[in-house]
mmCIF file of C-alpha atoms in Angstrom:
data_model
loop_
_atom_site.group_PDB
_atom_site.id
_atom_site.type_symbol
_atom_site.label_atom_id
_atom_site.label_comp_id
_atom_site.label_asym_id
_atom_site.label_seq_id
_atom_site.Cartn_x
_atom_site.Cartn_y
_atom_site.Cartn_z
ATOM 1 C CA MET A 123 4.020 6.455 7.773
ATOM 2 C CA THR A 124 4.006 5.475 4.122
ATOM 3 C CA GLY A 125 4.453 7.867 1.226
ATOM 4 C CA ALA A 126 1.195 9.336 -0.957
ATOM 5 C CA THR A 127 -0.725 6.974 -2.657
ATOM 6 C CA GLN A 128 -0.186 6.665 -6.411
ATOM 7 C CA THR A 129 -2.796 6.063 -9.024
ATOM 8 C CA ALA A 130 -3.872 2.457 -9.036
ATOM 9 C CA ASP A 131 -4.237 2.286 -12.850
ATOM 10 C CA GLN A 132 -0.278 2.279 -13.202
ATOM 11 C CA HIS A 133 1.016 -0.705 -14.476
ATOM 12 C CA VAL A 134 4.318 -1.668 -12.621
ATOM 13 C CA LEU A 135 7.006 -4.141 -13.663
ATOM 14 C CA VAL A 136 9.098 -5.110 -10.629
ATOM 15 C CA THR A 137 12.518 -7.111 -11.501
ATOM 16 C CA GLY A 138 13.951 -9.497 -9.202
ATOM 17 C CA ALA A 139 10.767 -10.381 -7.786
ATOM 18 C CA SER A 140 11.721 -13.849 -6.421
ATOM 19 C CA GLY A 141 13.935 -12.388 -3.530
ATOM 20 C CA LEU A 142 12.495 -10.992 -0.498
ATOM 21 C CA LEU A 143 12.560 -7.324 -1.260
ATOM 22 C CA GLY A 144 11.435 -7.549 -4.748
ATOM 23 C CA SER A 145 8.459 -9.909 -4.014
ATOM 24 C CA SER A 146 7.262 -7.859 -1.015
ATOM 25 C CA VAL A 147 7.265 -4.642 -3.478
ATOM 26 C CA ALA A 148 5.250 -6.517 -5.848
ATOM 27 C CA ARG A 149 2.928 -7.915 -3.305
ATOM 28 C CA ARG A 150 2.358 -4.277 -1.793
ATOM 29 C CA LEU A 151 1.527 -2.985 -5.237
ATOM 30 C CA VAL A 152 -1.008 -5.544 -6.046
ATOM 31 C CA GLU A 153 -2.435 -5.031 -2.611
ATOM 32 C CA ALA A 154 -2.839 -1.321 -3.385
ATOM 33 C CA GLY A 155 -4.842 -2.260 -6.673
ATOM 34 C CA HIS A 156 -2.071 -1.900 -9.369
ATOM 35 C CA PRO A 157 -1.540 -4.233 -12.129
ATOM 36 C CA VAL A 158 1.866 -5.801 -11.608
ATOM 37 C CA THR A 159 4.192 -7.812 -13.875
ATOM 38 C CA THR A 160 7.213 -9.596 -12.153
ATOM 39 C CA LEU A 161 10.357 -10.557 -13.905
ATOM 40 C CA GLN A 162 12.806 -12.986 -12.372
ATOM 41 C CA ARG A 163 14.628 -16.297 -12.842
ATOM 42 C CA ARG A 164 12.080 -18.367 -10.713
ATOM 43 C CA PRO A 165 8.308 -18.218 -9.861
ATOM 44 C CA SER A 166 7.832 -15.004 -7.823
ATOM 45 C CA GLY A 167 5.083 -16.334 -5.725
ATOM 46 C CA VAL A 168 3.198 -12.964 -5.749
ATOM 47 C CA GLU A 169 -0.586 -13.719 -6.004
ATOM 48 C CA GLY A 170 -2.321 -11.360 -8.446
ATOM 49 C CA ALA A 171 1.004 -10.492 -10.497
ATOM 50 C CA ARG A 172 1.557 -11.355 -13.979
ATOM 51 C CA ASP A 173 4.760 -13.790 -13.548
ATOM 52 C CA VAL A 174 7.341 -13.656 -16.338
ATOM 53 C CA GLN A 175 10.453 -15.702 -15.720
ATOM 54 C CA GLY A 176 13.918 -15.258 -17.137
ATOM 55 C CA SER A 177 16.741 -13.034 -17.121
ATOM 56 C CA VAL A 178 16.868 -9.208 -17.528
ATOM 57 C CA THR A 179 19.785 -9.967 -19.761
ATOM 58 C CA ASP A 180 17.587 -11.899 -22.053
ATOM 59 C CA GLU A 181 16.159 -9.583 -24.698
ATOM 60 C CA ALA A 182 13.145 -12.073 -25.504
ATOM 61 C CA THR A 183 12.202 -12.242 -21.922
ATOM 62 C CA VAL A 184 12.405 -8.448 -21.419
ATOM 63 C CA ALA A 185 10.424 -8.042 -24.232
ATOM 64 C CA GLN A 186 7.479 -10.396 -22.972
ATOM 65 C CA ALA A 187 7.464 -8.606 -19.460
ATOM 66 C CA LEU A 188 7.129 -5.391 -21.181
ATOM 67 C CA THR A 189 4.565 -6.371 -24.013
ATOM 68 C CA VAL A 190 1.319 -6.634 -22.095
ATOM 69 C CA THR A 191 -1.589 -8.746 -23.144
ATOM 70 C CA ASP A 192 -5.026 -10.190 -21.514
ATOM 71 C CA GLY A 193 -6.567 -6.613 -21.502
ATOM 72 C CA LEU A 194 -4.073 -5.235 -19.069
ATOM 73 C CA PRO A 195 -2.904 -1.441 -19.441
ATOM 74 C CA PRO A 196 0.773 -0.876 -20.797
ATOM 75 C CA VAL A 197 3.376 -0.985 -18.353
ATOM 76 C CA THR A 198 4.262 2.679 -17.477
ATOM 77 C CA ALA A 199 6.600 2.204 -14.360
ATOM 78 C CA VAL A 200 9.700 -0.013 -13.594
ATOM 79 C CA ILE A 201 11.108 -0.703 -10.100
ATOM 80 C CA HIS A 202 14.421 -2.537 -11.006
ATOM 81 C CA VAL A 203 15.503 -4.816 -8.102
ATOM 82 C CA ALA A 204 17.179 -7.657 -9.789
ATOM 83 C CA ALA A 205 20.973 -7.518 -9.579
ATOM 84 C CA LYS A 206 23.786 -10.168 -8.904
ATOM 85 C CA VAL A 207 24.431 -9.664 -5.081
ATOM 86 C CA SER A 208 27.325 -11.422 -3.617
ATOM 87 C CA MET A 209 30.612 -10.783 -1.911
ATOM 88 C CA ALA A 210 32.460 -12.791 -4.342
ATOM 89 C CA GLY A 211 32.331 -14.359 -8.044
ATOM 90 C CA ASP A 212 33.284 -13.769 -11.634
ATOM 91 C CA PRO A 213 33.493 -10.084 -12.569
ATOM 92 C CA ALA A 214 32.037 -10.846 -15.849
ATOM 93 C CA ASP A 215 28.677 -11.983 -14.308
ATOM 94 C CA PHE A 216 28.461 -8.924 -12.146
ATOM 95 C CA ASP A 217 28.976 -6.713 -15.393
ATOM 96 C CA ARG A 218 26.612 -8.959 -17.515
ATOM 97 C CA ILE A 219 23.837 -8.846 -14.910
ATOM 98 C CA ASN A 220 24.081 -5.486 -13.120
ATOM 99 C CA ILE A 221 25.450 -3.276 -15.767
ATOM 100 C CA GLU A 222 24.543 -4.649 -19.205
ATOM 101 C CA GLY A 223 21.227 -6.249 -17.994
ATOM 102 C CA THR A 224 20.209 -2.391 -16.492
ATOM 103 C CA ARG A 225 21.318 -0.888 -19.925
ATOM 104 C CA ALA A 226 19.251 -3.276 -22.046
ATOM 105 C CA LEU A 227 16.201 -3.001 -19.575
ATOM 106 C CA LEU A 228 16.534 0.595 -19.751
ATOM 107 C CA ALA A 229 16.569 0.881 -23.718
ATOM 108 C CA ALA A 230 13.596 -1.608 -23.872
ATOM 109 C CA ALA A 231 11.598 0.344 -21.360
ATOM 110 C CA ARG A 232 12.011 3.410 -23.197
ATOM 111 C CA GLN A 233 10.917 2.013 -26.489
ATOM 112 C CA ALA A 234 7.850 0.410 -24.693
ATOM 113 C CA GLY A 235 6.613 3.609 -23.432
ATOM 114 C CA VAL A 236 7.614 3.329 -19.856
ATOM 115 C CA THR A 237 7.797 6.906 -18.165
ATOM 116 C CA ARG A 238 8.765 6.140 -14.527
ATOM 117 C CA TRP A 239 11.707 4.121 -13.173
ATOM 118 C CA VAL A 240 12.962 3.342 -9.739
ATOM 119 C CA GLN A 241 16.421 2.126 -9.620
ATOM 120 C CA ILE A 242 17.216 -0.103 -6.603
ATOM 121 C CA SER A 243 21.074 0.875 -5.796
ATOM 122 C CA SER A 244 23.337 0.521 -2.729
ATOM 123 C CA PRO A 245 25.087 2.942 -0.473
ATOM 124 C CA SER A 246 28.159 1.006 -1.344
ATOM 125 C CA VAL A 247 28.329 2.838 -4.755
ATOM 126 C CA ALA A 248 29.808 5.734 -2.895
ATOM 127 C CA HIS A 249 31.771 3.932 -0.016
ATOM 128 C CA ALA A 250 35.344 4.123 -0.682
ATOM 129 C CA GLY A 251 36.533 2.354 2.421
ATOM 130 C CA ALA A 252 36.428 5.353 4.968
ATOM 131 C CA SER A 253 33.739 5.889 7.378
ATOM 132 C CA LEU A 254 30.381 7.656 6.394
ATOM 133 C CA MET A 255 29.031 9.991 9.088
ATOM 134 C CA GLY A 256 25.708 11.647 8.730
ATOM 135 C CA ASP A 257 26.439 11.847 4.890
ATOM 136 C CA GLY A 258 23.643 12.261 2.066
ATOM 137 C CA ALA A 259 23.792 10.573 -1.115
ATOM 138 C CA SER A 260 27.275 11.155 -2.457
ATOM 139 C CA PRO A 261 27.943 10.660 -6.166
ATOM 140 C CA ALA A 262 28.373 6.999 -7.264
ATOM 141 C CA SER A 263 31.846 5.907 -8.211
ATOM 142 C CA PRO A 264 32.584 2.802 -10.134
ATOM 143 C CA THR A 265 36.193 3.706 -9.836
ATOM 144 C CA LEU A 266 36.488 4.000 -6.108
ATOM 145 C CA ALA A 267 33.603 1.562 -5.003
ATOM 146 C CA ARG A 268 34.945 -1.487 -3.162
ATOM 147 C CA GLY A 269 34.455 -4.804 -4.793
ATOM 148 C CA ASP A 270 32.537 -6.047 -8.053
ATOM 149 C CA TYR A 271 29.091 -5.998 -6.540
ATOM 150 C CA ALA A 272 29.484 -2.033 -5.751
ATOM 151 C CA ARG A 273 31.400 -1.085 -8.715
ATOM 152 C CA THR A 274 28.719 -2.691 -10.841
ATOM 153 C CA LYS A 275 25.935 -1.221 -8.846
ATOM 154 C CA ALA A 276 27.648 1.877 -9.080
ATOM 155 C CA ALA A 277 27.663 1.963 -12.960
ATOM 156 C CA SER A 278 24.057 0.617 -13.209
ATOM 157 C CA GLU A 279 22.958 3.678 -11.021
ATOM 158 C CA LEU A 280 24.941 6.077 -13.319
ATOM 159 C CA LEU A 281 23.204 4.394 -16.350
ATOM 160 C CA ALA A 282 19.639 4.844 -14.861
ATOM 161 C CA LEU A 283 20.267 8.395 -13.745
ATOM 162 C CA GLU A 284 21.894 9.437 -17.082
ATOM 163 C CA ALA A 285 18.461 8.181 -18.680
ATOM 164 C CA ASP A 286 16.599 10.727 -16.643
ATOM 165 C CA ALA A 287 14.407 13.141 -18.567
ATOM 166 C CA ASP A 288 11.026 14.791 -18.181
ATOM 167 C CA ASP A 289 9.261 12.067 -20.084
ATOM 168 C CA PHE A 290 11.283 9.173 -18.194
ATOM 169 C CA ARG A 291 11.647 10.175 -14.827
ATOM 170 C CA VAL A 292 14.250 8.133 -12.661
ATOM 171 C CA LEU A 293 14.814 8.033 -8.693
ATOM 172 C CA ALA A 294 17.633 5.858 -7.472
ATOM 173 C CA LEU A 295 16.954 4.515 -4.187
ATOM 174 C CA ARG A 296 19.942 3.028 -2.026
ATOM 175 C CA PRO A 297 18.431 1.065 0.770
ATOM 176 C CA HIS A 298 21.045 0.211 3.398
ATOM 177 C CA ILE A 299 21.469 -3.154 4.979
ATOM 178 C CA ILE A 300 17.919 -4.557 4.678
ATOM 179 C CA TRP A 301 16.974 -7.090 7.191
ATOM 180 C CA GLY A 302 13.989 -8.898 8.798
ATOM 181 C CA PRO A 303 12.144 -12.367 8.972
ATOM 182 C CA GLY A 304 12.784 -14.325 6.015
ATOM 183 C CA ASP A 305 15.814 -12.178 4.832
ATOM 184 C CA ALA A 306 18.311 -15.032 3.501
ATOM 185 C CA GLN A 307 20.756 -12.304 2.268
ATOM 186 C CA LEU A 308 21.670 -11.018 5.826
ATOM 187 C CA THR A 309 19.493 -11.895 8.729
ATOM 188 C CA GLU A 310 19.602 -15.766 8.239
ATOM 189 C CA ARG A 311 23.414 -15.717 7.397
ATOM 190 C CA LEU A 312 24.199 -13.933 10.466
ATOM 191 C CA ILE A 313 21.848 -16.240 12.650
ATOM 192 C CA GLU A 314 23.233 -19.374 10.835
ATOM 193 C CA ARG A 315 26.978 -18.246 11.517
ATOM 194 C CA SER A 316 26.335 -17.203 15.188
ATOM 195 C CA ARG A 317 24.686 -20.511 15.821
ATOM 196 C CA ALA A 318 27.803 -22.270 14.421
ATOM 197 C CA GLY A 319 30.381 -20.017 16.380
ATOM 198 C CA ARG A 320 31.516 -18.497 13.359
ATOM 199 C CA LEU A 321 30.429 -14.906 13.618
ATOM 200 C CA PRO A 322 33.260 -12.515 15.010
ATOM 201 C CA ILE A 323 33.110 -9.104 16.108
ATOM 202 C CA LEU A 324 35.943 -6.939 14.404
ATOM 203 C CA GLY A 325 37.686 -4.473 16.202
ATOM 204 C CA ASP A 326 35.871 -2.654 19.328
ATOM 205 C CA GLY A 327 32.524 -3.195 17.503
ATOM 206 C CA ALA A 328 31.849 0.543 18.301
ATOM 207 C CA ALA A 329 31.340 1.830 14.864
ATOM 208 C CA LEU A 330 27.877 3.043 14.133
ATOM 209 C CA VAL A 331 25.868 1.706 11.412
ATOM 210 C CA ASP A 332 22.338 2.524 9.985
ATOM 211 C CA MET A 333 20.315 -0.235 8.782
ATOM 212 C CA LEU A 334 16.737 -0.614 7.210
ATOM 213 C CA TYR A 335 13.938 -2.944 8.402
ATOM 214 C CA ILE A 336 12.343 -4.793 5.238
ATOM 215 C CA ASP A 337 8.738 -3.353 5.669
ATOM 216 C CA ASN A 338 10.286 0.173 5.813
ATOM 217 C CA ALA A 339 12.334 -0.616 2.738
ATOM 218 C CA VAL A 340 9.095 -1.551 0.979
ATOM 219 C CA ASP A 341 7.173 1.261 1.960
ATOM 220 C CA ALA A 342 9.834 3.593 0.705
ATOM 221 C CA ILE A 343 10.258 1.865 -2.603
ATOM 222 C CA VAL A 344 6.409 2.238 -3.100
ATOM 223 C CA ALA A 345 6.676 5.776 -1.973
ATOM 224 C CA ALA A 346 9.165 6.366 -4.985
ATOM 225 C CA LEU A 347 6.452 6.116 -7.510
ATOM 226 C CA PRO A 348 4.479 9.159 -6.596
ATOM 227 C CA ALA A 349 7.675 11.008 -5.578
ATOM 228 C CA LEU A 350 8.653 10.883 -9.091
ATOM 229 C CA GLU A 351 5.551 13.298 -10.096
ATOM 230 C CA HIS A 352 7.649 16.314 -8.169
ATOM 231 C CA THR A 353 11.382 14.896 -7.886
ATOM 232 C CA HIS A 354 13.576 12.957 -10.372
ATOM 233 C CA GLY A 355 17.269 12.606 -11.266
ATOM 234 C CA GLU A 356 18.538 11.964 -8.011
ATOM 235 C CA ALA A 357 19.617 9.222 -5.598
ATOM 236 C CA LEU A 358 18.511 8.704 -2.123
ATOM 237 C CA VAL A 359 19.931 6.731 0.675
ATOM 238 C CA VAL A 360 17.098 4.916 2.673
ATOM 239 C CA THR A 361 17.583 3.874 6.282
ATOM 240 C CA ASN A 362 15.856 3.566 9.616
ATOM 241 C CA GLY A 363 17.527 6.736 10.799
ATOM 242 C CA GLN A 364 18.740 4.766 14.081
ATOM 243 C CA PRO A 365 22.458 4.113 14.052
ATOM 244 C CA ARG A 366 23.582 1.446 16.424
ATOM 245 C CA MET A 367 27.140 0.101 17.103
ATOM 246 C CA ILE A 368 27.783 -2.720 14.770
ATOM 247 C CA GLY A 369 28.902 -5.267 17.819
ATOM 248 C CA GLU A 370 25.527 -4.420 19.701
ATOM 249 C CA MET A 371 23.496 -5.378 16.383
ATOM 250 C CA LEU A 372 25.495 -8.401 15.699
ATOM 251 C CA SER A 373 24.805 -9.520 19.293
ATOM 252 C CA ARG A 374 21.203 -8.841 19.008
ATOM 253 C CA PHE A 375 20.682 -10.730 15.911
ATOM 254 C CA ALA A 376 22.458 -13.631 17.325
ATOM 255 C CA LEU A 377 20.231 -13.659 20.190
ATOM 256 C CA ALA A 378 17.017 -13.122 18.080
ATOM 257 C CA GLY A 379 18.071 -16.230 16.300
ATOM 258 C CA GLY A 380 18.371 -18.298 19.463
ATOM 259 C CA ALA A 381 22.130 -18.240 19.582
ATOM 260 C CA ASP A 382 24.877 -16.907 22.083
ATOM 261 C CA VAL A 383 26.395 -13.551 21.776
ATOM 262 C CA PRO A 384 29.502 -13.672 19.458
ATOM 263 C CA SER A 385 32.424 -13.975 21.688
ATOM 264 C CA LEU A 386 35.046 -14.112 18.810
ATOM 265 C CA ARG A 387 36.976 -10.953 18.578
ATOM 266 C CA VAL A 388 39.296 -10.066 15.818
ATOM 267 C CA PRO A 389 41.617 -6.972 15.828
ATOM 268 C CA SER A 390 40.616 -4.827 12.832
ATOM 269 C CA GLY A 391 43.922 -4.846 11.038
ATOM 270 C CA VAL A 392 43.941 -8.744 11.346
ATOM 271 C CA GLY A 393 40.267 -8.849 9.973
ATOM 272 C CA LEU A 394 41.078 -6.580 6.980
ATOM 273 C CA ALA A 395 44.205 -8.844 6.082
ATOM 274 C CA ALA A 396 42.226 -11.926 6.596
ATOM 275 C CA GLY A 397 39.699 -10.754 4.318
ATOM 276 C CA SER A 398 41.992 -9.991 1.547
ATOM 277 C CA ALA A 399 43.488 -13.438 2.083
ATOM 278 C CA VAL A 400 40.269 -15.376 1.914
ATOM 279 C CA GLU A 401 39.137 -13.499 -1.272
ATOM 280 C CA ALA A 402 42.301 -14.397 -2.928
ATOM 281 C CA VAL A 403 41.842 -18.347 -1.820
ATOM 282 C CA TRP A 404 38.143 -18.351 -2.429
ATOM 283 C CA THR A 405 38.267 -17.740 -6.195
ATOM 284 C CA ARG A 406 40.466 -20.893 -6.559
ATOM 285 C CA LEU A 407 38.103 -23.160 -4.596
ATOM 286 C CA PRO A 408 35.970 -25.692 -6.269
ATOM 287 C CA GLN A 409 32.309 -24.866 -6.336
ATOM 288 C CA SER A 410 31.438 -27.922 -3.947
ATOM 289 C CA ALA A 411 33.704 -26.470 -1.322
ATOM 290 C CA LYS A 412 31.998 -22.906 -1.581
ATOM 291 C CA ASP A 413 28.708 -24.641 -1.380
ATOM 292 C CA ALA A 414 29.669 -26.431 1.907
ATOM 293 C CA GLY A 415 28.812 -23.201 3.901
ATOM 294 C CA ASP A 416 26.214 -20.626 2.680
ATOM 295 C CA GLY A 417 27.937 -20.221 -0.863
ATOM 296 C CA GLU A 418 29.549 -17.102 0.472
ATOM 297 C CA PRO A 419 33.146 -16.572 1.757
ATOM 298 C CA PRO A 420 33.199 -16.299 5.356
ATOM 299 C CA LEU A 421 35.183 -12.782 5.017
ATOM 300 C CA THR A 422 36.223 -10.374 2.356
ATOM 301 C CA ARG A 423 37.951 -7.100 2.563
ATOM 302 C CA PHE A 424 34.872 -5.345 1.548
ATOM 303 C CA LEU A 425 33.000 -6.982 4.475
ATOM 304 C CA ALA A 426 35.708 -6.307 7.078
ATOM 305 C CA GLU A 427 35.606 -2.466 5.976
ATOM 306 C CA GLN A 428 31.978 -2.653 6.589
ATOM 307 C CA LEU A 429 32.191 -4.297 9.785
ATOM 308 C CA THR A 430 34.766 -1.835 11.308
ATOM 309 C CA THR A 431 33.786 1.619 9.600
ATOM 310 C CA ALA A 432 30.883 3.791 10.344
ATOM 311 C CA HIS A 433 28.319 4.299 7.959
ATOM 312 C CA TRP A 434 25.152 6.099 8.975
ATOM 313 C CA PHE A 435 23.297 8.663 6.683
ATOM 314 C CA ASP A 436 21.281 12.123 6.999
ATOM 315 C CA GLN A 437 17.691 11.026 6.174
ATOM 316 C CA ARG A 438 16.403 14.631 5.947
ATOM 317 C CA ARG A 439 16.332 14.727 2.055
ATOM 318 C CA THR A 440 14.966 11.042 1.817
ATOM 319 C CA GLN A 441 11.901 11.655 3.867
ATOM 320 C CA GLU A 442 11.368 14.995 2.310
ATOM 321 C CA VAL A 443 11.224 13.645 -1.241
ATOM 322 C CA LEU A 444 9.353 10.328 -0.557
ATOM 323 C CA ARG A 445 7.082 11.777 2.065
ATOM 324 C CA TRP A 446 7.723 8.893 4.231
ATOM 325 C CA THR A 447 9.127 7.896 7.552
ATOM 326 C CA PRO A 448 9.961 4.484 8.939
ATOM 327 C CA ALA A 449 6.924 2.695 10.526
ATOM 328 C CA VAL A 450 8.972 -0.239 12.246
ATOM 329 C CA SER A 451 11.632 0.777 14.734
ATOM 330 C CA MET A 452 14.716 -1.311 15.009
ATOM 331 C CA GLU A 453 13.406 -2.487 18.557
ATOM 332 C CA GLU A 454 10.090 -3.551 17.213
ATOM 333 C CA GLY A 455 11.972 -5.177 13.980
ATOM 334 C CA LEU A 456 14.040 -7.199 16.619
ATOM 335 C CA GLU A 457 11.201 -8.302 18.412
ATOM 336 C CA ARG A 458 9.661 -9.739 15.016
ATOM 337 C CA VAL A 459 12.918 -11.446 14.148
ATOM 338 C CA ALA A 460 12.934 -13.090 17.617
ATOM 339 C CA GLN A 461 9.393 -14.267 17.287
ATOM 340 C CA HIS A 462 10.189 -15.578 13.950
ATOM 341 C CA TYR A 463 13.194 -17.521 14.640
ATOM 342 C CA GLY A 464 12.574 -18.503 18.250
ATOM 343 C CA GLY A 465 15.165 -16.345 19.989
ATOM 344 C CA THR A 466 14.975 -13.291 22.320
ATOM 345 C CA THR A 467 15.791 -9.710 22.393
ATOM 346 C CA ARG A 468 17.762 -9.838 25.754
#
């Protein structure tokens, strides 16, 4: 079940629409009859959208995206998906894109007359390394968040929520571990690493983890626009609401991708130490060495913590505010992944 339908004359700017999530959200809005502008570094490929290419950190590009021509109505809503998403990198790049880019876009949007803002955040903004079991959306903490991605996403979420007002309504959504066919951030990396025999299970693999199928993520984000009419100024974690053991999910992703079940087991303590060591070495490697794999370190301390601690969330408030429930179950999603990559679910 999706959320309530919003008025189709609402012109929505979607940032980060060259990625799977942003482009899928923009496409869904176009299909619903909305005027849509997309803002991202590469062509979005979203038919029917007005495409603006560039960075959210560039003042002229942002102004172009918010200044509408060709008879379109003014932009009145922003869905801010764009971010630097990585397990490693120059901290200054995370600051520039995730914090300063959000700050500049917020100011420009307010000046342009935007009245609705959906901030796409992450549960990592409130994860300090310990298990999260049945939690709601705890306050974002740049100080306690683990790693530069989580730190800067926490800061950007706080910036957005601080801008909340009756005439500029903000909701922050924290989708948790988005996956599905065509997802290059997680799904395809897990499949590629499992095919190469480089996908370890840390510890006993029994920690329970919530995830979110891509179609459900899109439905929830689109549902946030009408939800802003009655609720604003808060953060919501979004998941399928079906916690699974992390070892089970890694095995099922491997099978869905046509690979064998991971056989490499690494004790939790060893994994945490190895993650810290890999991070230290990774920063010194030449770019050619980093690009030899998938461009991401094979392990970081943050990733090791994610693979060994429980993180599942109470979805009652999220579903109440968005008037939404997930339409695609974990099992159906895995079937779709297996069909797409030629694997199996057993």
